[in-house]
Short mmCIF file of C-alpha atoms in Angstrom, two decimals:
data_model
loop_
_atom_site.label_atom_id
_atom_site.label_comp_id
_atom_site.label_asym_id
_atom_site.label_seq_id
_atom_site.Cartn_x
_atom_site.Cartn_y
_atom_site.Cartn_z
CA MET A 1 -0.15 -0.03 -0.06
CA SER A 2 1.63 3.24 -0.77
CA ASP A 3 1.72 6.17 1.56
CA PRO A 4 -1.62 8.27 1.73
CA GLN A 5 0.28 10.98 2.30
CA ASN A 6 1.75 10.92 -1.13
CA ALA A 7 -0.04 9.09 -3.85
CA PRO A 8 -3.42 10.32 -3.33
CA ALA A 9 -2.56 13.52 -2.19
CA ALA A 10 -0.22 14.43 -5.10
CA ASN A 11 -2.92 14.42 -7.33
CA ARG A 12 -5.56 16.51 -5.17
CA ARG A 13 -5.26 19.64 -6.96
CA LEU A 14 -5.55 18.36 -10.31
CA ARG A 15 -8.41 15.87 -9.22
CA ILE A 16 -10.63 18.58 -7.73
CA ARG A 17 -9.86 21.09 -10.51
CA ALA A 18 -11.30 18.76 -13.20
CA ALA A 19 -14.06 17.71 -10.86
CA LEU A 20 -15.43 21.07 -11.10
CA ALA A 21 -15.89 20.15 -14.84
CA VAL A 22 -16.71 16.40 -14.99
CA ALA A 23 -18.12 15.80 -11.36
CA ALA A 24 -21.85 14.62 -11.02
CA VAL A 25 -24.31 17.29 -10.21
CA THR A 26 -24.59 17.22 -6.41
CA GLY A 27 -26.05 19.60 -3.76
CA LEU A 28 -27.61 19.89 -0.11
CA GLY A 29 -29.48 16.68 0.46
CA ALA A 30 -32.01 14.45 -1.67
CA THR A 31 -35.02 15.32 0.39
CA ALA A 32 -37.55 17.50 -1.87
CA LEU A 33 -40.15 19.75 -0.53
CA THR A 34 -43.99 20.46 -0.75
CA ALA A 35 -46.56 22.61 0.80
CA LEU A 36 -46.93 21.74 4.71
CA PRO A 37 -48.07 24.11 7.49
CA ALA A 38 -45.68 26.77 8.55
CA ALA A 39 -42.35 26.47 10.45
CA ALA A 40 -43.63 28.20 13.40
CA ALA A 41 -46.17 30.48 14.39
CA GLY A 42 -46.63 33.45 12.01
CA GLU A 43 -44.11 32.31 9.99
CA ALA A 44 -45.14 31.90 6.32
CA VAL A 45 -43.53 32.70 2.87
CA THR A 46 -44.76 32.31 -0.72
CA VAL A 47 -42.26 32.53 -3.85
CA GLN A 48 -42.95 34.38 -6.54
CA TYR A 49 -41.43 33.38 -10.13
CA ARG A 50 -40.94 34.40 -13.78
CA GLN A 51 -38.83 33.04 -16.36
CA SER A 52 -36.41 35.47 -18.36
CA ALA A 53 -35.21 33.27 -21.01
CA THR A 54 -36.64 30.27 -23.03
CA GLY A 55 -33.55 29.77 -25.08
CA GLY A 56 -31.19 26.67 -24.85
CA ASP A 57 -27.97 28.29 -23.49
CA GLN A 58 -28.98 29.02 -19.59
CA VAL A 59 -32.16 28.72 -17.54
CA GLU A 60 -33.07 32.09 -15.84
CA PRO A 61 -35.48 31.61 -13.11
CA TRP A 62 -36.08 35.12 -11.35
CA LEU A 63 -37.31 34.80 -8.08
CA LYS A 64 -39.00 36.75 -5.21
CA VAL A 65 -39.67 35.56 -1.53
CA VAL A 66 -42.79 37.03 0.09
CA ASN A 67 -43.38 37.06 3.78
CA THR A 68 -46.85 36.24 4.01
CA GLY A 69 -46.89 35.85 7.80
CA THR A 70 -47.24 37.80 10.67
CA SER A 71 -43.88 38.06 12.06
CA SER A 72 -40.27 38.69 10.84
CA VAL A 73 -38.46 36.01 8.69
CA PRO A 74 -34.54 35.83 8.98
CA LEU A 75 -33.63 35.07 5.35
CA SER A 76 -30.63 33.03 6.75
CA GLN A 77 -33.32 30.46 7.74
CA VAL A 78 -35.00 30.34 4.08
CA LYS A 79 -34.10 27.87 1.24
CA VAL A 80 -35.86 27.92 -2.16
CA ARG A 81 -35.86 24.96 -4.37
CA TYR A 82 -36.18 24.93 -8.56
CA TYR A 83 -36.48 21.53 -9.79
CA PHE A 84 -35.33 20.33 -13.44
CA LYS A 85 -34.55 17.67 -15.67
CA ALA A 86 -30.45 17.17 -16.10
CA ASP A 87 -29.23 16.56 -19.35
CA ALA A 88 -27.39 13.00 -19.59
CA GLY A 89 -24.03 13.18 -18.17
CA ALA A 90 -24.10 17.36 -17.56
CA SER A 91 -22.92 19.17 -14.25
CA TYR A 92 -24.05 22.69 -14.04
CA THR A 93 -22.76 26.15 -13.16
CA TYR A 94 -25.15 28.39 -10.84
CA ALA A 95 -24.73 32.34 -11.29
CA CYS A 96 -26.69 35.56 -10.03
CA SER A 97 -27.05 38.35 -12.29
CA TRP A 98 -28.51 40.86 -10.11
CA ALA A 99 -30.35 41.13 -6.79
CA VAL A 100 -31.95 43.60 -4.73
CA LYS A 101 -30.55 41.82 -1.57
CA GLY A 102 -26.86 41.75 -3.04
CA CYS A 103 -25.91 38.56 -4.80
CA ALA A 104 -23.08 38.14 -2.44
CA ASN A 105 -26.00 37.19 0.15
CA LEU A 106 -26.96 34.65 -2.02
CA THR A 107 -25.93 31.13 -2.25
CA GLY A 108 -26.82 28.71 -4.91
CA THR A 109 -26.18 24.78 -5.02
CA PHE A 110 -27.48 21.97 -6.85
CA GLY A 111 -29.08 18.98 -5.71
CA THR A 112 -30.49 15.10 -6.42
CA LEU A 113 -33.76 14.15 -6.06
CA ALA A 114 -34.52 10.94 -3.82
CA ASN A 115 -37.14 9.40 -6.40
CA PRO A 116 -36.77 11.39 -10.01
CA THR A 117 -39.62 12.00 -12.42
CA ALA A 118 -39.86 12.68 -15.97
CA THR A 119 -39.55 16.25 -15.48
CA ALA A 120 -37.03 16.18 -12.27
CA ASP A 121 -33.82 14.74 -11.03
CA ARG A 122 -32.18 17.69 -9.88
CA TYR A 123 -32.85 21.04 -8.28
CA LEU A 124 -31.00 24.44 -7.52
CA GLU A 125 -31.22 25.44 -4.23
CA ILE A 126 -31.18 29.03 -3.19
CA GLY A 127 -30.32 30.18 0.22
CA PHE A 128 -29.09 33.43 2.16
CA THR A 129 -26.65 34.79 4.25
CA ALA A 130 -26.84 36.54 7.52
CA GLY A 131 -26.11 39.74 5.49
CA ALA A 132 -29.53 39.55 3.62
CA GLY A 133 -31.04 40.42 6.82
CA SER A 134 -34.72 39.57 7.69
CA LEU A 135 -38.09 40.10 5.93
CA ALA A 136 -40.86 41.92 7.86
CA PRO A 137 -44.48 40.72 7.27
CA GLY A 138 -45.82 41.89 4.08
CA ALA A 139 -42.02 42.68 2.72
CA ASP A 140 -40.27 40.67 -0.15
CA THR A 141 -36.85 40.25 -1.48
CA GLY A 142 -37.33 42.27 -4.67
CA ASP A 143 -35.59 40.68 -7.70
CA MET A 144 -33.51 38.07 -7.64
CA GLN A 145 -32.16 37.54 -11.27
CA LEU A 146 -30.51 33.73 -11.24
CA ARG A 147 -29.66 31.57 -13.57
CA PHE A 148 -27.46 28.35 -14.28
CA HIS A 149 -26.16 26.56 -17.49
CA ARG A 150 -24.11 23.45 -18.21
CA SER A 151 -20.59 23.86 -17.07
CA ASN A 152 -19.29 23.12 -20.41
CA TRP A 153 -21.84 25.55 -21.80
CA GLN A 154 -23.56 22.87 -23.94
CA PRO A 155 -27.23 23.61 -25.15
CA LEU A 156 -29.78 22.44 -22.54
CA ASN A 157 -33.63 21.78 -22.75
CA GLN A 158 -35.57 23.55 -20.12
CA ASN A 159 -38.99 22.25 -22.06
CA ASP A 160 -38.94 19.00 -19.75
CA ASP A 161 -38.21 20.92 -16.52
CA TYR A 162 -40.72 20.84 -13.52
CA SER A 163 -40.41 24.41 -12.30
CA PHE A 164 -40.09 26.22 -15.79
CA GLY A 165 -43.42 28.26 -16.97
CA PRO A 166 -42.23 29.51 -20.42
CA ALA A 167 -45.53 31.50 -20.23
CA GLN A 168 -44.73 33.19 -17.03
CA THR A 169 -43.29 36.17 -18.01
CA THR A 170 -44.36 38.33 -15.06
CA TYR A 171 -43.73 37.75 -11.27
CA ALA A 172 -46.56 35.64 -9.79
CA ASN A 173 -47.04 32.79 -7.13
CA TRP A 174 -45.42 29.73 -8.43
CA SER A 175 -46.15 26.49 -6.70
CA LYS A 176 -43.71 24.30 -8.87
CA VAL A 177 -41.25 26.34 -6.84
CA THR A 178 -40.75 25.41 -2.96
CA ALA A 179 -39.70 27.06 0.16
CA THR A 180 -38.81 25.91 3.73
CA VAL A 181 -38.08 28.11 6.92
CA GLY A 182 -35.74 26.62 9.57
CA GLY A 183 -36.12 23.13 7.57
CA VAL A 184 -39.51 23.16 7.63
CA PRO A 185 -41.47 23.07 4.11
CA VAL A 186 -44.02 26.28 3.84
CA TRP A 187 -44.66 26.81 0.56
CA GLY A 188 -44.76 24.74 -2.95
CA THR A 189 -45.39 21.34 -4.25
CA ALA A 190 -42.51 18.91 -4.89
CA PRO A 191 -42.00 16.49 -7.77
CA ALA A 192 -44.37 13.64 -7.24
CA GLY A 193 -42.58 10.91 -4.72
CA ASN A 194 -40.59 13.32 -3.11
CA GLU A 195 -42.80 14.52 -0.34
CA PRO A 196 -40.62 15.91 2.71
CA THR A 197 -39.95 15.20 6.18
CA PRO A 198 -39.27 18.19 8.27
CA THR A 199 -35.53 18.69 9.10
CA PRO A 200 -34.89 17.86 12.77
CA THR A 201 -33.84 20.55 15.21
CA PRO A 202 -30.08 19.51 15.65
CA THR A 203 -30.06 21.68 18.77
CA GLY A 204 -33.02 20.17 20.45
CA PRO A 205 -33.02 17.07 22.96
CA THR A 206 -31.27 14.21 22.03
CA THR A 207 -30.71 10.95 23.22
CA PRO A 208 -26.69 9.70 24.05
CA PRO A 209 -25.42 7.71 21.55
CA PRO A 210 -24.48 4.12 22.75
CA ALA A 211 -21.16 3.19 23.99
CA GLY A 212 -18.71 1.68 21.00
CA ALA A 213 -15.64 1.92 19.48
CA ALA A 214 -14.27 5.23 19.05
CA LEU A 215 -11.37 8.05 18.34
CA PHE A 216 -11.32 11.28 20.32
CA ASP A 217 -8.71 13.82 20.62
CA ASP A 218 -8.57 16.83 22.34
CA PHE A 219 -5.21 18.14 21.01
CA ASP A 220 -3.82 18.30 24.11
CA TYR A 221 0.15 18.11 23.16
CA THR A 222 2.96 20.32 23.89
CA GLY A 223 4.34 20.59 20.24
CA HIS A 224 4.80 18.62 17.18
CA THR A 225 7.77 16.64 18.77
CA ASP A 226 5.63 15.58 21.76
CA PRO A 227 6.03 11.85 22.18
CA ALA A 228 2.05 11.51 22.50
CA ILE A 229 1.58 12.55 18.85
CA ASN A 230 2.96 9.53 17.88
CA ALA A 231 1.92 7.17 20.39
CA HIS A 232 -1.77 8.34 19.77
CA GLY A 233 -1.38 7.49 16.20
CA TRP A 234 -0.58 10.70 14.27
CA SER A 235 2.04 11.68 12.13
CA VAL A 236 2.97 15.35 11.38
CA ARG A 237 4.05 15.19 7.91
CA SER A 238 7.45 16.45 6.79
CA ASN A 239 8.07 14.63 3.54
CA SER A 240 7.98 16.18 0.40
CA GLY A 241 5.50 15.67 -2.60
CA GLY A 242 1.80 17.42 -3.69
CA PRO A 243 -0.50 18.55 -3.23
CA GLY A 244 0.18 22.31 -3.96
CA VAL A 245 3.03 24.69 -4.92
CA PRO A 246 6.16 22.79 -6.70
CA GLY A 247 8.95 22.90 -4.35
CA ALA A 248 7.23 23.71 -1.13
CA THR A 249 8.24 21.85 1.89
CA TRP A 250 5.69 20.27 4.58
CA ALA A 251 6.87 21.74 7.91
CA PRO A 252 6.24 19.76 11.12
CA GLU A 253 7.53 22.86 13.15
CA ASN A 254 4.49 24.82 11.96
CA VAL A 255 1.85 22.45 13.54
CA THR A 256 1.73 23.86 17.18
CA PHE A 257 -0.58 23.72 20.06
CA ALA A 258 -2.06 25.91 22.82
CA LYS A 259 -4.49 26.74 25.18
CA GLU A 260 -7.47 28.70 24.12
CA GLY A 261 -10.08 29.35 27.38
CA THR A 262 -10.28 25.81 28.69
CA ASN A 263 -9.58 24.05 25.28
CA SER A 264 -6.73 22.76 23.87
CA ILE A 265 -6.12 23.81 19.92
CA MET A 266 -4.14 22.49 17.15
CA ASN A 267 -2.78 25.34 14.87
CA LEU A 268 -1.71 24.56 11.32
CA ARG A 269 0.22 27.65 9.84
CA SER A 270 0.88 27.58 6.28
CA SER A 271 3.28 30.43 4.89
CA THR A 272 5.15 31.63 1.66
CA ALA A 273 7.10 34.70 0.14
CA GLY A 274 6.14 34.19 -3.20
CA THR A 275 8.30 31.21 -4.34
CA GLY A 276 8.29 27.41 -4.22
CA GLU A 277 11.38 27.33 -1.95
CA SER A 278 9.87 29.71 0.55
CA THR A 279 6.49 27.69 0.69
CA ARG A 280 5.73 25.95 3.96
CA HIS A 281 2.70 23.68 3.88
CA THR A 282 1.25 21.47 7.03
CA GLU A 283 -0.61 18.41 7.57
CA ILE A 284 -1.35 16.16 10.41
CA LEU A 285 -2.69 12.53 9.92
CA THR A 286 -3.33 9.14 11.55
CA ARG A 287 -0.74 6.53 10.45
CA ALA A 288 -3.24 3.69 10.56
CA SER A 289 -6.03 3.30 7.88
CA LYS A 290 -8.81 1.89 10.10
CA PHE A 291 -11.60 3.99 10.11
CA LYS A 292 -14.82 3.25 7.55
CA ASN A 293 -18.18 3.59 8.28
CA GLY A 294 -19.70 5.63 11.37
CA THR A 295 -19.16 9.13 12.27
CA TYR A 296 -16.42 11.63 11.62
CA ALA A 297 -16.58 15.07 13.23
CA ALA A 298 -14.22 17.96 13.93
CA ARG A 299 -14.54 21.55 14.99
CA VAL A 300 -12.60 23.59 12.78
CA ARG A 301 -11.54 27.49 12.60
CA PHE A 302 -11.20 28.41 8.93
CA SER A 303 -9.55 32.08 8.15
CA ASP A 304 -10.34 34.29 5.02
CA ALA A 305 -7.32 36.37 5.76
CA PRO A 306 -3.58 35.83 6.84
CA VAL A 307 -2.55 36.50 10.24
CA SER A 308 0.53 38.49 8.72
CA GLY A 309 1.38 39.78 5.21
CA PRO A 310 -0.71 40.73 2.24
CA ASP A 311 -3.72 38.54 1.46
CA GLY A 312 -4.87 36.82 -1.58
CA ASP A 313 -3.13 33.22 -1.96
CA ARG A 314 -4.90 30.27 -2.97
CA VAL A 315 -5.20 28.66 0.19
CA VAL A 316 -6.95 25.19 0.67
CA GLN A 317 -7.81 24.33 4.36
CA THR A 318 -9.17 20.89 4.97
CA PHE A 319 -10.67 18.14 7.10
CA PHE A 320 -11.03 14.66 5.04
CA THR A 321 -10.35 10.89 5.22
CA ILE A 322 -8.86 9.21 2.35
CA ASN A 323 -7.05 5.89 1.17
CA ASP A 324 -4.50 4.97 -1.33
CA LEU A 325 -5.38 4.55 -4.97
CA LYS A 326 -3.90 1.29 -6.03
CA ALA A 327 -4.40 1.72 -9.53
CA PRO A 328 -6.05 4.16 -12.10
CA MET A 329 -9.72 3.80 -11.70
CA ALA A 330 -9.41 1.22 -9.17
CA ASP A 331 -12.85 0.72 -7.23
CA ASP A 332 -11.70 0.38 -3.92
CA TYR A 333 -10.48 3.87 -3.67
CA ALA A 334 -12.20 6.34 -1.38
CA GLU A 335 -12.00 9.92 0.02
CA TYR A 336 -14.63 12.03 1.69
CA ASP A 337 -13.44 15.98 2.10
CA PHE A 338 -14.42 19.27 3.55
CA GLU A 339 -12.25 21.78 1.64
CA TYR A 340 -12.31 25.49 2.22
CA LEU A 341 -10.94 27.77 -0.47
CA PRO A 342 -10.82 31.24 1.19
CA ASN A 343 -9.78 33.15 -1.79
CA GLY A 344 -11.03 31.14 -4.41
CA GLY A 345 -9.11 28.81 -6.84
CA TRP A 346 -9.61 26.14 -9.39
CA GLY A 347 -11.63 28.84 -11.63
CA GLU A 348 -13.54 30.39 -8.50
CA PRO A 349 -13.12 33.65 -8.06
CA ALA A 350 -13.85 34.04 -4.11
CA ASN A 351 -14.31 32.19 -1.02
CA ILE A 352 -16.20 28.38 -1.45
CA LEU A 353 -16.53 25.45 0.70
CA TYR A 354 -16.57 21.92 -0.98
CA THR A 355 -17.48 18.68 0.60
CA THR A 356 -16.65 15.81 -2.27
CA SER A 357 -17.06 12.28 -2.00
CA TRP A 358 -15.05 9.93 -4.25
CA GLU A 359 -15.66 6.67 -5.83
CA THR A 360 -12.01 6.44 -8.08
CA TYR A 361 -10.01 8.43 -10.53
CA ARG A 362 -7.46 7.98 -13.47
CA PRO A 363 -4.72 11.02 -13.44
CA ASP A 364 -3.55 10.47 -17.10
CA PRO A 365 -5.55 10.74 -19.24
CA TRP A 366 -8.01 12.28 -16.57
CA GLU A 367 -11.12 10.63 -15.55
CA ALA A 368 -12.96 11.14 -12.13
CA VAL A 369 -15.93 9.47 -10.62
CA ASN A 370 -17.35 11.54 -7.42
CA GLN A 371 -19.97 13.90 -6.01
CA HIS A 372 -19.53 17.21 -5.08
CA SER A 373 -21.49 20.21 -2.89
CA GLU A 374 -20.70 23.75 -2.81
CA VAL A 375 -21.56 26.87 -0.83
CA ARG A 376 -20.11 30.10 -2.48
CA ALA A 377 -19.78 32.24 0.83
CA SER A 378 -17.60 33.36 3.75
CA TYR A 379 -16.79 30.44 6.32
CA ALA A 380 -14.30 32.40 8.42
CA GLY A 381 -14.39 31.39 11.99
CA TRP A 382 -15.12 28.27 13.73
CA HIS A 383 -17.53 25.61 12.32
CA ASP A 384 -18.76 22.15 13.70
CA LEU A 385 -18.17 19.73 10.66
CA VAL A 386 -19.75 16.08 10.74
CA LEU A 387 -19.55 13.47 8.02
CA THR A 388 -21.73 10.14 8.57
CA ILE A 389 -21.51 7.39 6.37
CA ASP A 390 -23.41 3.82 6.48
CA ASP A 391 -24.53 1.23 4.04
CA ASN A 392 -26.87 3.84 2.07
CA THR A 393 -25.49 7.31 1.68
CA ILE A 394 -22.88 9.92 2.43
CA VAL A 395 -24.02 13.01 4.71
CA TYR A 396 -22.39 16.31 5.39
CA TYR A 397 -23.00 18.77 7.98
CA VAL A 398 -21.99 22.09 8.57
CA ASP A 399 -22.83 23.85 11.91
CA GLY A 400 -25.60 21.43 12.78
CA GLN A 401 -27.21 21.73 9.21
CA GLU A 402 -27.42 19.56 6.32
CA PHE A 403 -24.51 20.42 3.62
CA GLY A 404 -24.42 17.44 1.15
CA ARG A 405 -25.84 14.38 0.73
CA HIS A 406 -23.89 11.85 -1.69
CA ASP A 407 -25.11 8.45 -3.04
CA ALA A 408 -24.55 5.05 -2.28
CA ARG A 409 -22.11 4.49 -5.11
CA TYR A 410 -19.31 6.78 -3.38
CA LEU A 411 -19.28 4.43 -0.33
CA PRO A 412 -16.16 3.17 0.79
CA GLU A 413 -14.76 -0.20 0.03
CA ARG A 414 -11.81 -0.21 2.33
CA PRO A 415 -10.77 1.79 5.60
CA MET A 416 -9.31 5.12 5.44
CA SER A 417 -6.87 7.60 7.39
CA ILE A 418 -7.97 10.78 8.83
CA ASN A 419 -6.37 14.09 7.67
CA PHE A 420 -5.77 18.03 8.24
CA ASN A 421 -4.05 19.88 5.94
CA GLN A 422 -3.74 23.69 4.95
CA TRP A 423 -1.83 24.39 1.19
CA LEU A 424 -1.28 26.67 -1.48
CA ILE A 425 -3.15 25.50 -4.77
CA ASP A 426 -0.38 27.77 -6.50
CA LEU A 427 1.33 31.49 -6.34
CA ALA A 428 -0.83 33.25 -8.89
CA GLY A 429 -3.34 34.43 -6.49
CA GLN A 430 -0.68 36.81 -4.63
CA THR A 431 2.20 37.56 -6.79
CA SER A 432 4.24 39.68 -3.89
CA THR A 433 7.12 38.52 -2.55
CA ALA A 434 6.27 39.66 0.99
CA PRO A 435 5.92 37.11 3.81
CA ARG A 436 2.67 36.16 4.50
CA ALA A 437 1.18 33.41 6.83
CA TYR A 438 -2.42 31.54 7.31
CA ASP A 439 -3.61 29.70 10.13
CA GLN A 440 -6.11 26.68 10.18
CA LYS A 441 -7.11 25.87 13.69
CA VAL A 442 -8.58 22.48 15.04
CA ASP A 443 -10.39 22.12 18.49
CA TYR A 444 -10.85 18.26 18.42
CA VAL A 445 -11.32 15.29 16.24
CA LEU A 446 -13.97 12.48 16.92
CA HIS A 447 -14.54 9.15 14.96
CA VAL A 448 -17.48 6.73 16.04
CA LYS A 449 -17.40 3.53 14.44
CA ASP A 450 -20.53 1.97 12.61
CA GLN A 451 -22.78 4.55 14.27
CA VAL A 452 -24.47 7.55 12.46
CA LEU A 453 -24.47 10.10 15.13
CA THR A 454 -26.65 13.59 14.53
CA PRO A 455 -25.04 16.39 15.17
CA ALA A 456 -26.68 16.93 18.54
CA GLN A 457 -25.18 13.48 19.76
CA VAL A 458 -21.77 14.50 18.22
CA ALA A 459 -21.72 17.56 20.69
CA ALA A 460 -23.15 15.52 23.65
CA LYS A 461 -20.42 12.71 23.14
CA VAL A 462 -17.67 15.40 23.31
CA GLY A 463 -19.35 17.37 25.98
CA ALA A 464 -19.09 13.95 27.80
CA TYR A 465 -15.30 13.33 27.08
CA ARG A 466 -14.54 16.82 28.39
CA SER A 467 -16.75 16.44 31.25
CA ALA A 468 -14.84 13.15 32.32
CA GLY A 469 -11.58 14.99 31.64
CA THR A 470 -10.60 12.52 28.80
CA ALA A 471 -8.33 14.21 26.56
CA PHE A 472 -7.72 10.95 24.16
CA GLU A 473 -9.34 7.71 23.51
CA ASP A 474 -8.59 5.08 20.64
CA SER A 475 -10.79 2.04 21.20
CA VAL A 476 -11.18 1.37 17.12
CA PRO A 477 -9.42 -1.86 16.43
CA ALA A 478 -6.86 -1.91 13.95
CA THR A 479 -7.98 -3.65 10.33
#
């Protein structure tokens, strides 16, 4: 078996850039929506729609969200879905042409229906950042002039799309677009067979998960040379190779540990002065590849700006699990990623968070089999990241909310290692030779073998470890 620090990692930059063009359309879960009672007393919205283009280049659904209830609705709690029939083999790209609330305050992601119909197997889900504010009773968002197209700009067919209304040239209520408030459906009718169940509130009461094999690490170490790091099964990377800037060094001394309040924190600092020789990347990973089904969780602090020096480098900040590619297109390869790009990269102009599930790939000539979800927004600050894998599906959560749900074909066949790293894609984003450094912090990591935990159960289990004064446990058996 090749070292997971080397062979798979060396191709990550190439693979993920290509994934933007060739990956299957994915998004924020497979559960579709329909009309149900309001999310809470006084909370109700309707969605108005008009089409702006009937041609074959791109879909242009223009939308308004109207507060028809009796209380104010925070737009960050609202999700809107537009359903369509994907063209065979196509991936799609979302864009916002103009919005009264500001395009920067809107997010657009693609998802897959659990039960495809003749007119819908995908959806575009529109969300809002906190910067979009709230809607008072009777108020609306104003125009949201949205569009999406095939990623390769090939022609597309709108006429078989569930939500498309070719005669709808002025705004009016449109029940073929759905909306939720706080995860609860409040407007519209989903394609047949995709009736919803309301999203459970992750912060509500939770049943503690049963005991079982688990890895927990609070990262309470004195430094990268602390013998306990090795004793606990971790390797702080120092060997050369990809991903990222050619000629860069993987610097174990840049993985440090400190107290922040009562918690011990691991910090990965990556830096550059504009050359390969001056670039320092950071990575820590488990030496053992013994993790497969179950729950993976970490609390990670992403950063948008450097701690010193000029901003603009195409940085990748990660939490992922992976095994080695034994041969091109080997069907027992697996990788599951949280990857945050604070300054864009891989064709993206600004910050974006990806989750990606890999089945396999071939580096040359390039071929990839994966699914990814993404949100184009800032994720600077602390975030609770949870990934669950069972025999049916892969689900990603960010801060207790479902972020991506990927198909059974991407389930792992072999165990994996657990990794954190921070690296620069290239040096084209910032050409200065002034030194600069970026930090990614990690509070804890948790894996519970063969158990699917809710985000609330993850929080309860971490809290139990800390209440008991347990900084480390590894009862996951070797494979």
